[in-house]
Coordinates of C-alpha atoms in Angstrom, one line a residue:
X16 CA 12.9 -4.3 -14.0
X17 CA 12.0 -0.9 -12.6
X18 CA 13.1 1.6 -15.3
X19 CA 16.6 3.0 -14.8
X20 CA 17.2 6.0 -12.7
X21 CA 20.0 8.3 -12.0
X22 CA 20.3 11.1 -9.5
X23 CA 20.1 14.5 -11.1
X24 CA 20.6 17.9 -9.6
X25 CA 17.6 18.7 -7.6
X26 CA 18.0 22.4 -7.9
X27 CA 16.7 24.6 -5.1
X28 CA 15.8 21.7 -2.8
X29 CA 17.1 23.4 0.3
X30 CA 15.4 26.7 -0.4
X31 CA 12.1 25.0 -1.2
X32 CA 12.3 22.7 1.8
X33 CA 13.0 25.7 4.1
X34 CA 10.0 27.5 2.6
X35 CA 7.8 24.5 3.0
X36 CA 8.7 24.1 6.7
X37 CA 7.6 27.6 7.3
X38 CA 4.4 27.6 5.2
X39 CA 3.3 24.0 5.0
X40 CA 1.9 24.9 1.6
X41 CA 0.4 21.8 -0.2
X42 CA 1.3 23.0 -3.7
X43 CA 4.9 23.6 -2.6
X44 CA 5.0 20.1 -1.1
X45 CA 3.9 18.6 -4.4
X46 CA 6.4 20.7 -6.3
X47 CA 9.3 19.4 -4.1
X48 CA 8.1 15.8 -4.5
X49 CA 7.9 16.1 -8.3
X50 CA 11.4 17.6 -8.4
X51 CA 12.6 14.5 -6.6
X52 CA 10.5 11.9 -8.3
X53 CA 13.5 9.7 -9.3
X54 CA 14.1 8.9 -5.7
X55 CA 11.0 6.7 -5.9
X56 CA 12.7 4.3 -8.3
X57 CA 15.8 4.1 -6.1
X58 CA 13.7 3.3 -3.1
X59 CA 11.6 0.6 -4.7
X60 CA 14.2 -1.0 -6.9
X61 CA 15.6 -3.4 -4.2
X62 CA 12.2 -4.9 -3.6
X63 CA 10.6 -5.0 -7.1
X64 CA 10.3 -8.4 -8.8
X65 CA 9.0 -8.3 -12.4
X66 CA 5.9 -10.6 -12.9
X67 CA 5.0 -10.6 -9.2
X68 CA 4.7 -7.0 -8.1
X69 CA 2.7 -4.3 -9.8
X70 CA 5.2 -1.6 -10.7
X71 CA 2.6 1.1 -10.9
X72 CA 1.2 0.3 -7.5
X73 CA 4.7 0.4 -6.0
X74 CA 5.3 3.7 -7.6
X75 CA 2.1 5.1 -6.2
X76 CA 3.0 3.9 -2.7
X77 CA 6.5 5.4 -3.2
X78 CA 5.0 8.7 -4.3
X79 CA 2.9 8.9 -1.2
X80 CA 5.9 8.0 0.9
X81 CA 7.9 10.8 -0.9
X82 CA 5.2 13.3 0.0
X83 CA 5.3 12.1 3.6
X84 CA 9.1 12.5 3.6
X85 CA 8.7 16.1 2.4
X86 CA 6.2 16.7 5.3
X87 CA 8.4 15.1 8.0
X88 CA 11.9 16.2 6.9
X89 CA 13.7 18.5 9.3
X90 CA 16.4 20.4 7.3
X91 CA 17.9 21.6 10.6
X92 CA 19.2 18.1 11.5
X93 CA 21.8 18.4 8.7
X94 CA 21.3 15.2 6.7
X95 CA 20.4 15.3 3.0
X96 CA 16.8 15.1 1.9
X97 CA 17.6 12.4 -0.7
X98 CA 19.0 10.1 1.9
X99 CA 16.1 10.6 4.2
X100 CA 13.5 10.2 1.4
X101 CA 15.0 7.0 0.0
X102 CA 15.1 5.5 3.4
X103 CA 11.5 6.5 4.0
X104 CA 10.4 5.0 0.7
X105 CA 12.3 1.7 1.3
X106 CA 10.8 1.3 4.8
X107 CA 7.2 1.7 3.5
X108 CA 7.8 -0.5 0.5
X109 CA 9.4 -3.3 2.5
X110 CA 6.5 -3.1 5.0
X111 CA 3.9 -3.1 2.3
X112 CA 5.4 -6.2 0.6
X113 CA 6.0 -8.0 3.9
X114 CA 2.5 -7.6 5.3
X115 CA 0.4 -7.3 2.1
X116 CA -1.0 -3.9 3.1
X117 CA -1.1 -0.4 1.7
X118 CA -0.1 3.0 3.0
X119 CA -2.0 6.2 2.7
X120 CA -1.1 9.9 2.7
X121 CA -2.4 10.4 6.3
X122 CA -0.3 7.6 7.8
X123 CA 3.1 8.4 9.3
X124 CA 6.1 6.1 9.3
X125 CA 5.6 5.8 13.1
X126 CA 2.1 4.6 12.7
X127 CA 3.3 2.0 10.2
X128 CA 5.9 0.8 12.7
X129 CA 3.3 0.7 15.4
X130 CA 1.0 -1.4 13.2
X131 CA 3.7 -4.0 12.8
X132 CA 3.6 -4.6 16.6
X133 CA -0.2 -4.6 16.8
X134 CA -1.3 -6.2 13.6
X135 CA -2.5 -9.4 15.4
X136 CA -4.6 -7.3 17.7
X137 CA -6.1 -5.6 14.7
X138 CA -7.2 -9.0 13.3
X139 CA -9.1 -9.5 16.6
X140 CA -10.8 -6.1 16.4
X141 CA -14.6 -6.5 16.8
X142 CA -15.4 -3.1 15.4
X143 CA -18.6 -3.3 13.2
X144 CA -18.0 -2.8 9.5
X145 CA -19.7 -3.5 6.2
X146 CA -18.1 -6.9 5.7
X147 CA -20.3 -8.3 8.4
X148 CA -23.3 -7.1 6.4
X149 CA -22.0 -8.9 3.3
X150 CA -22.4 -12.4 4.8
X151 CA -18.8 -12.7 6.1
X152 CA -19.2 -16.4 6.8
X153 CA -19.9 -17.2 3.1
X154 CA -16.4 -16.3 2.1
X155 CA -14.9 -19.2 4.0
X156 CA -17.1 -21.7 2.2
X157 CA -16.4 -20.0 -1.1
X158 CA -12.6 -20.0 -0.5
X159 CA -12.7 -23.8 -0.7
X160 CA -14.1 -23.4 -4.2
X161 CA -11.9 -20.5 -5.2
X162 CA -8.6 -21.9 -4.0
X163 CA -6.9 -25.3 -4.3
X164 CA -5.3 -27.2 -1.4
X165 CA -1.9 -25.8 -2.0
X166 CA -3.2 -22.2 -1.9
X167 CA -5.2 -22.9 1.2
X168 CA -2.0 -24.2 2.9
X169 CA -0.2 -21.1 1.8
X170 CA -2.7 -18.7 3.2
X171 CA -2.6 -20.6 6.5
X172 CA 1.2 -20.1 6.7
X173 CA 1.1 -16.5 5.6
X174 CA -2.1 -15.2 7.3
X175 CA -2.6 -17.5 10.3
X176 CA 0.9 -18.1 11.4
X177 CA 2.4 -14.8 9.9
X178 CA 5.4 -16.6 8.5
X179 CA 7.9 -14.7 6.4
X180 CA 8.6 -15.7 2.8
X181 CA 11.9 -17.2 4.0
X182 CA 10.1 -19.3 6.7
X183 CA 7.5 -20.5 4.2
X184 CA 10.2 -21.4 1.7
X185 CA 11.8 -23.8 4.3
X186 CA 8.4 -25.4 5.0
X187 CA 7.0 -26.0 1.6
X188 CA 10.0 -25.9 -0.7
X189 CA 8.8 -23.1 -3.0
X190 CA 11.1 -20.2 -3.8
X191 CA 10.4 -16.7 -2.5
X192 CA 9.5 -15.7 -6.0
X193 CA 7.0 -18.5 -6.3
X194 CA 5.5 -17.7 -2.9
X195 CA 5.1 -14.0 -3.9
X196 CA 3.5 -14.9 -7.2
X197 CA 1.1 -17.4 -5.6
X198 CA 0.0 -15.0 -2.9
X199 CA -0.6 -12.4 -5.6
X200 CA -2.8 -14.9 -7.5
X201 CA -4.7 -15.7 -4.3
X202 CA -5.3 -12.0 -3.8
X203 CA -6.6 -11.7 -7.4
X204 CA -9.0 -14.6 -6.9
X205 CA -10.3 -13.0 -3.7
X206 CA -10.8 -9.6 -5.4
X207 CA -12.9 -11.4 -8.0
X208 CA -15.2 -13.1 -5.6
X209 CA -18.8 -12.0 -5.0
X210 CA -18.2 -11.0 -1.4
X211 CA -15.5 -8.6 -2.3
X212 CA -17.5 -7.0 -5.0
X213 CA -20.5 -6.5 -2.6
X214 CA -18.1 -5.2 0.0
X215 CA -16.5 -2.7 -2.4
X216 CA -19.9 -1.5 -3.7
X217 CA -21.2 -0.8 -0.2
X218 CA -17.9 0.6 1.0
X219 CA -17.8 3.1 -1.9
X220 CA -21.4 4.1 -1.1
X221 CA -20.5 4.8 2.5
X222 CA -17.3 6.6 1.6
X223 CA -18.3 8.8 -1.3
X224 CA -15.9 11.4 -2.6
X225 CA -17.8 14.6 -2.8
X226 CA -15.6 16.4 -5.4
X227 CA -14.7 14.5 -8.6
X228 CA -13.4 17.2 -10.9
X229 CA -13.2 16.3 -14.5
X230 CA -9.6 15.4 -15.3
X231 CA -7.7 12.7 -17.1
X232 CA -6.4 10.4 -14.4
X233 CA -4.6 8.3 -17.0
X234 CA -2.1 11.1 -17.5
X235 CA 1.1 10.6 -15.5
X236 CA 1.0 12.5 -12.2
X237 CA 4.3 14.3 -13.0
X238 CA 2.9 16.0 -16.1
X239 CA 1.9 19.6 -16.1
X240 CA -1.7 18.6 -16.9
X241 CA -2.4 17.4 -13.4
X242 CA 0.1 19.0 -11.1
X243 CA -1.2 22.5 -10.8
X244 CA -4.6 22.3 -9.3
X245 CA -4.5 21.4 -5.6
X246 CA -8.1 20.1 -5.8
X247 CA -7.1 17.6 -8.5
X248 CA -4.3 16.3 -6.2
X249 CA -6.8 16.1 -3.3
X250 CA -9.3 14.2 -5.4
X251 CA -6.7 11.9 -6.9
X252 CA -5.3 11.0 -3.5
X253 CA -8.8 10.6 -2.1
X254 CA -9.7 8.1 -4.8
X255 CA -6.5 6.1 -4.3
X256 CA -6.8 6.2 -0.6
X257 CA -10.4 4.9 -0.8
X258 CA -9.5 2.1 -3.1
X259 CA -6.5 1.0 -1.0
X260 CA -8.4 1.3 2.3
X261 CA -11.3 -0.8 0.9
X262 CA -9.0 -3.7 0.0
X263 CA -6.9 -3.3 3.2
X264 CA -10.1 -3.5 5.4
X265 CA -11.4 -6.5 3.5
X266 CA -8.2 -8.4 3.8
X267 CA -8.1 -7.8 7.6
X268 CA -11.6 -9.3 7.9
X269 CA -10.7 -12.1 5.5
X270 CA -7.6 -12.9 7.6
X271 CA -9.6 -12.9 10.8
X272 CA -12.2 -15.3 9.3
X273 CA -9.4 -17.6 8.1
X274 CA -7.9 -17.6 11.5
X275 CA -11.2 -18.4 13.2
X276 CA -11.8 -21.2 10.7
X277 CA -8.4 -22.9 10.6
X278 CA -6.6 -21.9 13.8
X279 CA -7.5 -24.9 15.8
X280 CA -7.5 -27.4 12.9
X281 CA -4.6 -29.5 11.8

């Protein structure tokens, strides 16, 4: 279970938010997010299932959503920041779990909503990328080795026909918890395959992060050790963004290949 949380007094939220709206200062944005960190746990709690979801990943997603909430909040509209931020975090968390994707700091909630509508178009996108240089056809033949028949049937339902957990539950009789766990296991297997490792290596080479300041990234982001230097924040988010974008792009191509292979087969 996500660790307990209780709303505390958030101090000078209004003053800080008004100042941020005027200055758009990154350090001030980070300070506001850190003061409201507990909102993350409230936002992700309805969707977190122990043993299926990675709590740290959801917290990272929630923190990025919280930063975006600070950026987009309009104090003049009269509603509370906590209500706005929790709603923002919930929306992004629900979308991430529904569609097995990740958000990044440069994505707005509107772009995420737009992507829901156009996700099938994205799967058909013919834009050249490194996956095609990593023998994209090989992954289909290797999938038959990596996955059993039940797992292949599950990815057909989830990735080809875009069925929800509830719809899959009705078709194959597994609970939503079992479906979530099985899809996570499939993703782990895919991340362990040779094609993904080749893809990741080349993707990282083509998307190098120029500044990697020496810092302890194992330290919690809310500690004073890591929350003062804007460059540390920028580097941390760049690393997280690159890792998530790598997996997101790979999964898009994987789903496209799966569609091409199985769409017209029984």
